[in-house]
Short mmCIF file of C-alpha atoms in Angstrom, two decimals:
data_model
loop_
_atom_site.label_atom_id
_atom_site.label_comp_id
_atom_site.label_asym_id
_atom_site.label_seq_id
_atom_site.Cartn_x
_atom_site.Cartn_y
_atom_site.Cartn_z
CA UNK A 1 -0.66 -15.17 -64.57
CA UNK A 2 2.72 -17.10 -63.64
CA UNK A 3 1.40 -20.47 -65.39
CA UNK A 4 0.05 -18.37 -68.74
CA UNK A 5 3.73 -16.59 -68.80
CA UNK A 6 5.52 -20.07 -68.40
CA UNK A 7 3.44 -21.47 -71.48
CA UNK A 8 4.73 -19.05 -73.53
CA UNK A 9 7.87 -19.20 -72.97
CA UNK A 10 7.88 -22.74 -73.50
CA UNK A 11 6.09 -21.83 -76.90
CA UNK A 12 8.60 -19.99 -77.75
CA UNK A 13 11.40 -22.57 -77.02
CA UNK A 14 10.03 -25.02 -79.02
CA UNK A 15 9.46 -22.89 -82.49
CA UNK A 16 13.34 -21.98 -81.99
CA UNK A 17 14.97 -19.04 -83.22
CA UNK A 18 12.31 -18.95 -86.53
CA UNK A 19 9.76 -19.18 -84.77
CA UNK A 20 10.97 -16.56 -82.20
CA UNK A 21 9.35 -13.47 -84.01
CA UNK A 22 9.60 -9.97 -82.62
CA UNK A 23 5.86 -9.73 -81.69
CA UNK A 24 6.61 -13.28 -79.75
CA UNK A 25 8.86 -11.83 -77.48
CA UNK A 26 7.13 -8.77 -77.16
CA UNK A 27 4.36 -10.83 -75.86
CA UNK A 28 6.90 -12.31 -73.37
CA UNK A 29 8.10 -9.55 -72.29
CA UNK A 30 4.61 -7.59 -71.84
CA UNK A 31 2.85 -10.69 -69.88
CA UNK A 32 6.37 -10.98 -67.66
CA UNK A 33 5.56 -6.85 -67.17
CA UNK A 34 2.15 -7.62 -66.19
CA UNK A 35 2.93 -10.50 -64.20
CA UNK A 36 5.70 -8.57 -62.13
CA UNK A 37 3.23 -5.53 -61.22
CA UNK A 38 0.22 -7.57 -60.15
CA UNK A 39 2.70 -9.61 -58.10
CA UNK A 40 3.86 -6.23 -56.55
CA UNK A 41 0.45 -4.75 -56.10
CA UNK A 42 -0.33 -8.15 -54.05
CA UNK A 43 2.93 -7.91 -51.83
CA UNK A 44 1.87 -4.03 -51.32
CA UNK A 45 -1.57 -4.93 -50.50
CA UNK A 46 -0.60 -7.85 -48.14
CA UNK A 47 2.01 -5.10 -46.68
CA UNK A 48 -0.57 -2.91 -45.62
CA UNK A 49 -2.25 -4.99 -42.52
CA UNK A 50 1.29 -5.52 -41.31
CA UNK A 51 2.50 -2.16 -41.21
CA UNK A 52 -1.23 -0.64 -39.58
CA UNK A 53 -0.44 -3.28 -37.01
CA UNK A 54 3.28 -1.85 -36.44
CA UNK A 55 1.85 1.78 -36.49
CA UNK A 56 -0.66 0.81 -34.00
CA UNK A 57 1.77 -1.40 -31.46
CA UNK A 58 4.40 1.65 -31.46
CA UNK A 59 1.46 3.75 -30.63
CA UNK A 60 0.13 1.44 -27.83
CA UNK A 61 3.52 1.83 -26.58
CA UNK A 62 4.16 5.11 -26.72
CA UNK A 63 0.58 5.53 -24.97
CA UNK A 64 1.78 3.48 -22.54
CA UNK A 65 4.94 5.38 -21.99
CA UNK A 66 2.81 8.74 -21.87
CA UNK A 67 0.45 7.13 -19.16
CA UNK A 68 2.84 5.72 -17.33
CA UNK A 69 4.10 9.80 -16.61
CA UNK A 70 0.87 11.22 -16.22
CA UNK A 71 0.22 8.51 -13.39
CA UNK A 72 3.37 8.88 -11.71
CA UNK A 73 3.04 12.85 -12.01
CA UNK A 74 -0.62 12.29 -10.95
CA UNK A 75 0.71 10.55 -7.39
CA UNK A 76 3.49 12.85 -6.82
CA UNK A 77 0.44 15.94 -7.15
CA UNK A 78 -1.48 14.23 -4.96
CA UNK A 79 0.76 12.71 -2.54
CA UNK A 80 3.56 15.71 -2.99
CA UNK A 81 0.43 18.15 -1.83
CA UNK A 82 0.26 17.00 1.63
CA UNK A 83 4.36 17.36 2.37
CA UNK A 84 4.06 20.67 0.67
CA UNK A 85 1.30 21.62 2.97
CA UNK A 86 2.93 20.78 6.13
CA UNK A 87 6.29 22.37 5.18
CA UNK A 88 4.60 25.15 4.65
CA UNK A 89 2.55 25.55 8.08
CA UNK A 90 5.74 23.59 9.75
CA UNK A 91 7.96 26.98 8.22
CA UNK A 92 5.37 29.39 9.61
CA UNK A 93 5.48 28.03 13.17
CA UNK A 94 9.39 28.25 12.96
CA UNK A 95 9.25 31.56 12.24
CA UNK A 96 6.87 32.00 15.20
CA UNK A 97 8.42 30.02 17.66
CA UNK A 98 11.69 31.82 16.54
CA UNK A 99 11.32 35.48 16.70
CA UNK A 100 7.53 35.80 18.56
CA UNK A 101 7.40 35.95 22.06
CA UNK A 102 5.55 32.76 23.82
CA UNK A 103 2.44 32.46 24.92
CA UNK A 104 2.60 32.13 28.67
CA UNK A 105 -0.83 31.74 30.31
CA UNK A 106 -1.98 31.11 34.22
CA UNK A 107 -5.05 29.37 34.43
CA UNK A 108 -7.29 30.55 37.49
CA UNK A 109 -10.46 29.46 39.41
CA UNK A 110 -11.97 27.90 42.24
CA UNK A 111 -12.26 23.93 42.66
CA UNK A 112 -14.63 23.00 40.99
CA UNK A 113 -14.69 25.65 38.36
CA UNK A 114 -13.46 23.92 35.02
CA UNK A 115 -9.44 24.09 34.58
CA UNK A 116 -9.34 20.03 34.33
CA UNK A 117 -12.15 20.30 31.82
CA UNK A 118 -10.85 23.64 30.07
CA UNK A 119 -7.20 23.29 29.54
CA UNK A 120 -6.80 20.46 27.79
CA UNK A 121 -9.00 21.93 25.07
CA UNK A 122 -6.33 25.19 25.35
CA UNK A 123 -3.50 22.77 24.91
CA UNK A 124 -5.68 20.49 21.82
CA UNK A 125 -6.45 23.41 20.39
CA UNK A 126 -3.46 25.19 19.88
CA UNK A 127 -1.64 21.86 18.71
CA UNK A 128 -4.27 20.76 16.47
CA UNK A 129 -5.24 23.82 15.03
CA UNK A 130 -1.58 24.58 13.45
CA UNK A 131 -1.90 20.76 11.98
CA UNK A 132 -5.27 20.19 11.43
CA UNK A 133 -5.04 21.78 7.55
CA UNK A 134 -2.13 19.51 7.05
CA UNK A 135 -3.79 16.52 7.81
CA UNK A 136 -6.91 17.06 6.73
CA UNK A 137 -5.50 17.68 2.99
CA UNK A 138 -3.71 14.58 3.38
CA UNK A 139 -6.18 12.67 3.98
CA UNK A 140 -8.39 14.42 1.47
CA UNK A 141 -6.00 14.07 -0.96
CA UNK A 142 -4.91 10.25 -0.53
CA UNK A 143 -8.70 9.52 -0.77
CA UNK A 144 -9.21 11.27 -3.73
CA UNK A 145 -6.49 9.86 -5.35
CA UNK A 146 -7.37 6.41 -4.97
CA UNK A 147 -10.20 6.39 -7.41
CA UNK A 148 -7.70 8.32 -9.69
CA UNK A 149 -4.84 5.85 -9.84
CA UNK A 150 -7.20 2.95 -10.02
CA UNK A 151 -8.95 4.62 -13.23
CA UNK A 152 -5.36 5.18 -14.94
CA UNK A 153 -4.58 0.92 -14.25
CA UNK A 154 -7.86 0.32 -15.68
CA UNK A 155 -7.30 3.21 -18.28
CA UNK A 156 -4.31 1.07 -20.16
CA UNK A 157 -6.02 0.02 -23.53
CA UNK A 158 -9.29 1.53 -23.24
CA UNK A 159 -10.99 2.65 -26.75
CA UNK A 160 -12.26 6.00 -25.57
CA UNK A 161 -8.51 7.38 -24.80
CA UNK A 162 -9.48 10.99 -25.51
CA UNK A 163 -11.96 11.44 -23.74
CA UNK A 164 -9.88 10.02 -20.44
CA UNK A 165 -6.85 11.73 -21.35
CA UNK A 166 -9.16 15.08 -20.86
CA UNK A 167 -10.25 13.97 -17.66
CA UNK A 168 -6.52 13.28 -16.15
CA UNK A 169 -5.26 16.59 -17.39
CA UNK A 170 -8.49 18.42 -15.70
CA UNK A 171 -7.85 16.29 -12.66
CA UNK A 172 -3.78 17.92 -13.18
CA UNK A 173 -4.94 20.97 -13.50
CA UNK A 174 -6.93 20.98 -10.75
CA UNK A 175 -4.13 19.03 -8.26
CA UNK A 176 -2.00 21.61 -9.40
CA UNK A 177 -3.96 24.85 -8.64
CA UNK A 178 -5.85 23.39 -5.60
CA UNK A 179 -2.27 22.19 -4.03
CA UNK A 180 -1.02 25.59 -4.30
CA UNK A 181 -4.36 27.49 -3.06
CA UNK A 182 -4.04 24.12 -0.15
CA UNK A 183 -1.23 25.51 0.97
CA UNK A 184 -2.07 29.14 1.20
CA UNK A 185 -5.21 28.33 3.35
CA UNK A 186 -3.09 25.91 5.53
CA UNK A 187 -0.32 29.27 6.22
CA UNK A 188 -2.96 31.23 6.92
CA UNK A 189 -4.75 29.45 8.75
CA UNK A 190 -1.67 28.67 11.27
CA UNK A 191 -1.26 32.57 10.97
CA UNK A 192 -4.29 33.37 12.36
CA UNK A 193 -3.93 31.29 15.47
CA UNK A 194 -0.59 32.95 16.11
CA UNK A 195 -2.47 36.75 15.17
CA UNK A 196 -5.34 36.00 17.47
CA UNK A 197 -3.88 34.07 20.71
CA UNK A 198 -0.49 34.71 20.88
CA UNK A 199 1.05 38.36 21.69
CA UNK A 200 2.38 40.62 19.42
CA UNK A 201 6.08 41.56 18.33
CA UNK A 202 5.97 44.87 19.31
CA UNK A 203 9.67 46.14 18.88
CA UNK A 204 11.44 49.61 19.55
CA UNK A 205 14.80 50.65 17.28
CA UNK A 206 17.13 52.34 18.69
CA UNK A 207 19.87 54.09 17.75
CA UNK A 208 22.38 57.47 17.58
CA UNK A 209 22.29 58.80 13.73
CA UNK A 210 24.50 57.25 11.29
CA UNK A 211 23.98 53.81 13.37
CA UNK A 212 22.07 51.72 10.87
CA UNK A 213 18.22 51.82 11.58
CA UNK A 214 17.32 52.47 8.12
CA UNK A 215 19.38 49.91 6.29
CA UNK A 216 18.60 47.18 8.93
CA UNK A 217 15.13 48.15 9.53
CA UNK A 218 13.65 47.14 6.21
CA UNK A 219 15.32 44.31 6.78
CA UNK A 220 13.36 43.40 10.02
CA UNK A 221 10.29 43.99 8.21
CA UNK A 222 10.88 41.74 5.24
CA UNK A 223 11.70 39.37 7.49
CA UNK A 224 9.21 38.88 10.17
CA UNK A 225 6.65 40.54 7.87
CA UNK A 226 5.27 43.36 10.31
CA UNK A 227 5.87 47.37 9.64
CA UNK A 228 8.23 49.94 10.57
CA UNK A 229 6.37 52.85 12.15
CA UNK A 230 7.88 56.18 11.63
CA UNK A 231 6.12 58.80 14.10
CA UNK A 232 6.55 61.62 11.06
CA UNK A 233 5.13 59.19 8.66
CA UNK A 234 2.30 58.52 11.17
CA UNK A 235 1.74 61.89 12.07
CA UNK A 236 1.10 63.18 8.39
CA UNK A 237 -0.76 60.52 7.35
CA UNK A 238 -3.19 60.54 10.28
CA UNK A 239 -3.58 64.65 9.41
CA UNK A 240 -4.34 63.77 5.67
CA UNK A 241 -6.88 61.07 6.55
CA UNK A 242 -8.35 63.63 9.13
CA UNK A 243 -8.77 61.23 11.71
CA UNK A 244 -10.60 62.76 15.27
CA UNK A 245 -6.69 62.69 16.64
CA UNK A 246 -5.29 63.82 13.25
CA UNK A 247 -7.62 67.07 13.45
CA UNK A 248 -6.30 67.79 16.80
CA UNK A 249 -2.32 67.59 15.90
CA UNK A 250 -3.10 70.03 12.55
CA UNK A 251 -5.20 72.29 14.70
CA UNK A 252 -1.91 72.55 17.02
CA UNK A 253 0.72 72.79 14.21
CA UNK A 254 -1.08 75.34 12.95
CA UNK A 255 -1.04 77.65 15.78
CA UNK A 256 2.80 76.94 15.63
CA UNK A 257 3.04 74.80 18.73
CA UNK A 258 4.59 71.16 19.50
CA UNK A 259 2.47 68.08 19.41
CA UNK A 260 1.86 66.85 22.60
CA UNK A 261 2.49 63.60 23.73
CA UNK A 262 -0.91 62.22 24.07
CA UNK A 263 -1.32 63.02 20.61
CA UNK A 264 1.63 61.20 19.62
CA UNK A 265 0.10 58.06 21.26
CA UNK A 266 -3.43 58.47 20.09
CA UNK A 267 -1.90 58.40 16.37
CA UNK A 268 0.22 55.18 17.42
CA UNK A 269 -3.33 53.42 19.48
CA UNK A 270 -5.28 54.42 15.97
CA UNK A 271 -1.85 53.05 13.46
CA UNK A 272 -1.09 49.64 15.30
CA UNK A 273 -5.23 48.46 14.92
CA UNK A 274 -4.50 48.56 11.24
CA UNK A 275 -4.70 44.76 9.95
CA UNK A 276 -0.71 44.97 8.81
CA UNK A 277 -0.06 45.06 12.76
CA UNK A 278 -1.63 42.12 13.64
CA UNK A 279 1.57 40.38 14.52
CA UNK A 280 3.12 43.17 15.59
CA UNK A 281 5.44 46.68 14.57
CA UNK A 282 8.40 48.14 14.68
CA UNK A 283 8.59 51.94 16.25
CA UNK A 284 10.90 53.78 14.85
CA UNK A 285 11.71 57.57 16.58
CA UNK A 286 9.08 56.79 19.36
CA UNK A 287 9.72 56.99 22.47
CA UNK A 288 12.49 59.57 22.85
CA UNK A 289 11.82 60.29 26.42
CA UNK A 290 10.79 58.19 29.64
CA UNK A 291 7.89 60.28 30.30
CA UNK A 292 6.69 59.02 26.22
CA UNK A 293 7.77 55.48 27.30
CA UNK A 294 5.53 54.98 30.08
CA UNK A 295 2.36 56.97 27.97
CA UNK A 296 3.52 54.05 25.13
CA UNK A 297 3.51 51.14 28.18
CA UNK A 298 -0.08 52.61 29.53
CA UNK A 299 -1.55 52.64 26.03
CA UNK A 300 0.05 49.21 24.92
CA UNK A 301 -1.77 47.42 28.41
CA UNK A 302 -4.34 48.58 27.85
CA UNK A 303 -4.44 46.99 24.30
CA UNK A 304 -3.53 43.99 25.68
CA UNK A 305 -0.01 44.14 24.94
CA UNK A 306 3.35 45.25 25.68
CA UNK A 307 6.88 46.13 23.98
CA UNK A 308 9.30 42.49 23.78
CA UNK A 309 11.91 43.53 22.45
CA UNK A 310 14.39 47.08 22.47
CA UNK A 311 17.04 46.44 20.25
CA UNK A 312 19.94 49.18 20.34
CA UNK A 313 22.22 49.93 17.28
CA UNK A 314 25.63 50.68 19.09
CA UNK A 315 28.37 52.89 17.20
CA UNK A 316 31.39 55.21 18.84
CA UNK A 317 30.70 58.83 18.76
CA UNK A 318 34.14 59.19 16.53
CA UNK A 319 32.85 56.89 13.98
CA UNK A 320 29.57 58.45 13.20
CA UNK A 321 30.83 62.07 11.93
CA UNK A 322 32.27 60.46 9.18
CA UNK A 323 28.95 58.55 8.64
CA UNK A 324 26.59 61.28 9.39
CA UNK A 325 28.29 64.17 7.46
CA UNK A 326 29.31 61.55 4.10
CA UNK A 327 25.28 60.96 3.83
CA UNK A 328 23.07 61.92 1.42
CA UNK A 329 19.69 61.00 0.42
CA UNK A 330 16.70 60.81 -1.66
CA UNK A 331 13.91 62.77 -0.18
CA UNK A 332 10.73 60.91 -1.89
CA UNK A 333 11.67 57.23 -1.25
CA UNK A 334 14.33 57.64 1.92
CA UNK A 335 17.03 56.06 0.18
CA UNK A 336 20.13 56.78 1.71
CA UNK A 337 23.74 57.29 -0.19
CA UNK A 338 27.26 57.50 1.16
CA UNK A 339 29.99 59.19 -0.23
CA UNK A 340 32.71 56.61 0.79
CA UNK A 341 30.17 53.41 1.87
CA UNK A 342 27.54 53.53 -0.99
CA UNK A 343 28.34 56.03 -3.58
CA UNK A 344 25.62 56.87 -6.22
CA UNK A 345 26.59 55.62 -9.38
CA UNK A 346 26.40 58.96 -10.73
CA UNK A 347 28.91 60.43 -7.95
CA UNK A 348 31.83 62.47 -9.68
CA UNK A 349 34.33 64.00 -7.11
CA UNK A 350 35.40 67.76 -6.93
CA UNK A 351 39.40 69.29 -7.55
CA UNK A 352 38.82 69.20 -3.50
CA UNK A 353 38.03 65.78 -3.26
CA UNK A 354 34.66 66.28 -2.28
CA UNK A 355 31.39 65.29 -4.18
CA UNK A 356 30.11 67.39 -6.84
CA UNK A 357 26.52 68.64 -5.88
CA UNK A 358 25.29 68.29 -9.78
CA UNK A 359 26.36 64.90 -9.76
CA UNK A 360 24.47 63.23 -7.06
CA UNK A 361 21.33 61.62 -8.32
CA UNK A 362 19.39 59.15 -7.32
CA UNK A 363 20.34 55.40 -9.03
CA UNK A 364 17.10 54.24 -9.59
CA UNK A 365 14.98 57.81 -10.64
CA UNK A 366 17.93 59.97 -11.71
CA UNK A 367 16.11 62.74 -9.07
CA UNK A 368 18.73 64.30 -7.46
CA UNK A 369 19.86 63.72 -3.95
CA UNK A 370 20.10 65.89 -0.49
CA UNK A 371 21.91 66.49 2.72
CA UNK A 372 20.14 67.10 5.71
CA UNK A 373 20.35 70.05 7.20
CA UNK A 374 21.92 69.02 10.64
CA UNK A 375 24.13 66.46 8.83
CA UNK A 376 26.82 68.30 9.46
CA UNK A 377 29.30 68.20 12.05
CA UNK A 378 28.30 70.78 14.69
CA UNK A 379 24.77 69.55 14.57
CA UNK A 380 26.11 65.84 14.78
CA UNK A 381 27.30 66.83 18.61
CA UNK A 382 24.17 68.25 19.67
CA UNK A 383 22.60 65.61 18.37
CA UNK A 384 24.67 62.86 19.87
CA UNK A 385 24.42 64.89 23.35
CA UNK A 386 20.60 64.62 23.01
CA UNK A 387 20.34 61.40 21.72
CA UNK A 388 22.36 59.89 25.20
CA UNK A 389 20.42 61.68 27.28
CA UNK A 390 17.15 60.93 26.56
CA UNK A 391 17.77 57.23 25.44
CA UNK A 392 19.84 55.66 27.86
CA UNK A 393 17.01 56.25 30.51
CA UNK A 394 14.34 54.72 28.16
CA UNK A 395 16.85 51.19 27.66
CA UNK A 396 17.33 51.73 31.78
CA UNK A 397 13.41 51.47 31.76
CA UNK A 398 12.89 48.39 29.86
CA UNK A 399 16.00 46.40 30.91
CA UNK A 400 14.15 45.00 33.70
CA UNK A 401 11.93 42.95 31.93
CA UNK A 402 14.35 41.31 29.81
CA UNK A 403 13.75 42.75 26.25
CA UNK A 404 16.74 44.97 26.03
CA UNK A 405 19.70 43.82 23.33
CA UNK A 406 22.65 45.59 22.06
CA UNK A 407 24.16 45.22 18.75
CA UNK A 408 27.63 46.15 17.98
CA UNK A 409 26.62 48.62 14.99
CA UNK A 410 30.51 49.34 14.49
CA UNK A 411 31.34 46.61 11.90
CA UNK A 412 30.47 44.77 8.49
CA UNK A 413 27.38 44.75 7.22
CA UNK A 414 27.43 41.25 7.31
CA UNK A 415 28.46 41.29 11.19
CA UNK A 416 25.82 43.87 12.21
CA UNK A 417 22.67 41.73 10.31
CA UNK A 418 24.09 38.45 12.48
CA UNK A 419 24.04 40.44 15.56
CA UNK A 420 20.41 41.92 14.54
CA UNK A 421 19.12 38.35 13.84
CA UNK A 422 20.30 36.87 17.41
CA UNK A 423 19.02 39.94 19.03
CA UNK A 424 15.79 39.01 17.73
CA UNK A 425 15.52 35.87 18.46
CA UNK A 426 13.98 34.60 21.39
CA UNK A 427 16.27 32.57 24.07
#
C-alpha cells in the first residue's frame, strides 16, 4: 500500500500543476487515508500480544505478592498456635500456683511396697500432664505444616491457581478455628488436673457491715473464677428446688422456728458438689459462731477438704455509721448505693441536706432503691456488738493453721483491692 501511494504521487509530479486534477489528488489523499489506517490497525494488532503479556506479568506478580502473605500468615497460624497454646496453659498454672493452696502429699508404705516405683509417675504426671497439650499441638502442628509450606513453594506458577488458592484458605480457616478450640482444650485440660488432684480454695469473708464484702467479693470471684456463697441465697434456693434438706428447713420455718445448724451445713455439703465449686467457694455470712465453725470443719474433712484461707475486712467502729446509715440498695440485683461514696445518678438532695426518697433509683433499671431496716444507727451498735463477739472467736479458731489475713478495709478503694490481692495470695 506504501509503494502504490508513492507511484502516485510521483504521477502526479510529473503531469505538473495541469495535470494535477482535483480527482488526482483526491486519489492521493484517499490511498494516503487508507494507507495510514491499515498501518494503524497493524501497530494495534501487533500491540495486542505485548500488552496481554504486561497484563499477565503484573498479574504473576501481584500473585506472587498475594502468596507470599498467605504463606507467611500460613506459618505464623501454624507456628503462632503452639506459643498461644502454652501461654495459655502457662497463665492457668500461674493463677494456680498463685492463689491455690499446694498440693502437699506424704507417701506411705512398707519396703517393698511401691513408693520408688509409684512416685515418680506422681511427679511425671503432674508435670507432664499440664504440658503435654502444649507439646503435643506443637508438634502436631509443625508436622502438618510442613506439607503445607512445601505445597505453597511448589504452588508459585502453577496453572490450576484456583483451585489451590481454595485449599490454603480452607487450610486458614481451619488453623484459625482449630488454634483457638487448641487452646481451649489445652486450659482445660490443665484445669482439670488442678480440679481433680489439687485441694480446693475454700475461703471465708469476713467482715463488720459497711466493711466492703460486697464490693470486693465479686471481685474475688471474677478473679479466681469460683462463687460467692450467700447462706440466704443457699437457703432459698435449696427450699425452691425441694431438696431432702431443703424440705426439712421449710418444714421448720414454717412452724416459725430457727434453722438449725445442721441444716445450715447440709445445704452448704449439697451447694459446694455443684460443678461451679470444683476449685473452690467463697462463704459469705457462714460461720457466725464457733460452734458453726467446727460443724463447717467436720463436714469439709469429711469431703476431703478444709477452709485455706479467712480473710477479714478491718474498719473502725466510728467509720462505719457513716457507711452503714449513707447506704442504700437495690433489692433484686444487691447493688449497693452511697449517699456520699457512690451516689445514684438520679440522687437529688432534700432543703435538709438529706436524699430525697423519690429520687433514688436504681442506675441501670430505674427501680427504685431501699434502706435496710437496721441500717440505721441504733441497730449499727447492736450489730457491731454482735458481730465482735461471735467473730473474733471464729478468726481465734483458724489462726492456728495459718489461713487467717487482715485487710485494712479503712482506705481507698484502690488500697483495700491491693491488700485483698496479697491476702490471697499464697506465701
Amino acid at each position: 500500500m506504501l509503494t502504490s501511494t508513492a507511484a502516485l504521487l510521483r504521477a502526479a509530479a510529473a503531469a505538473g500543476p495541469r495535470g494535477a486534477s482535483r480527482s488526482s489528488v483526491r486519489s492521493v489523499s484517499t490511498a494516503a487515508a487508507k494507507s495510514s489506517s491499515s498501518s494503524s490497525q497493524q501497530q494495534r494488532a501487533a500491540a495486542i500480544p505485548v500488552l496481554a503479556a504486561a497484563a499477565m506479568a503484573v498479574g504473576a506478580y501481584r500473585w506472587t505478592e498475594d502468596e507470599k502473605e498467605r504463606n507467611d500468615a500460613a506459618a505464623q497460624c501454624f507456628f503462632g498456635g503452639s506459643a498461644k497454646v502454652e501461654q495459655a496453659v502457662k497463665e492457668t498454672e500461674d493463677k494456680f500456683a498463685t492463689y491455690w493452696p499446694r498440693n502437699i502429699m506424704i507417701l506411705f508404705g512398707p519396703p517393698g511396697a511401691g513408693k520408688g516405683t509409684h512416685g515418680p509417675k506422681i511427679v511425671a504426671s503432674s508435670v507432664r500432664s499440664v504440658s503435654t497439650a502444649a507439646r503435643s499441638s506443637s508438634s502436631q502442628q509443625q508436622r502438618a505444616a510442613i506439607p503445607a509450606l512445601a505445597a505453597a513453594a511448589l504452588a508459585v506458577g502453577a496453572y490450576q491457581w484456583s483451585k489451590d488458592e481454595k485449599e490454603r484458605n480452607d487450610a486458614a480457616t481451619r488453623c484459625f478455628f482449630g488454634g483457638t478450640a487448641k487452646v481451649e482444650e489445652a486450659v482445660k485440660e490443665t484445669e482439670d488436673k488442678f480440679a481433680t488432684y489439687w485441694p480446693r480454695n475454700i475461703m471465708i469473708l469476713f467482715g463488720p457491715p459497711g466493711a466492703g464484702k460486697g464490693t470486693h467479693g465479686p471481685k474475688i470471684e471474677d478473679l479466681l473464677g469460683i462463687p460467692q456463697l450467700s447462706t440466704g441465697d443457699m437457703l432459698r434456693a435449696a427450699v425452691s428446688a425441694k431438696t431432702e434438706v431443703g424440705l426439712k428447713a421449710a418444714a421448720v420455718m414454717k412452724a416459725g422456728g430457727l434453722v438449725s445448724d445442721d441444716i445450715v451445713v447440709g445445704i452448704i455439703r449439697d451447694r459446694i458438689r455443684e460443678p461451679d465449686c470444683r476449685f473452690g467457694f467463697i462463704l459469705d455470712g457462714f460461720p457466725r459462731t464457733l460452734v458453726q465453725a467446727k460443724a463447717l470443719d467436720k463436714m469439709l474433712s469429711e469431703e476431703g477438704a478444709c477452709v485455706t484461707k479467712v480473710v477479714e475486712l478491718q474498719v473502725p467502729d466510728g467509720v462505719l455509721e457513716e457507711r452503714i446509715c449513707g447506704r442504700w440498695i437495690h433489692k433484686k440485683s444487691g447493688r449497693s448505693y452511697h449517699v456520699k461514696f457512690a451516689p445514684p445518678k438520679s440522687m437529688k438532695l432534700g432543703a435538709d441536706g438529706k436524699p430525697i426518697k423519690e429520687s433514688m433509683v436504681d442506675d441501670e433499671t430505674g427501680e427504685p432503691l431501699m434502706q435496710r431496716p437496721d441500717d440505721t444507727p441504733g441497730a449499727l451498735v447492736k450489730r457491731l456488738a454482735s458481730y465482735h463477739g461471735e467473730t473474733v472467736p471464729i478468726l481465734d479458731h483458724y489462726k492456728p493453721n495459718g489461713v487467717v489475713r487482715e485487710v485494712n478495709a479503712n482506705q481507698g478503694m484502690a488500697g483495700v483491692w491491693s491488700e485483698v490481692l496479697a491476702s490471697l495470695s499464697r506465701k
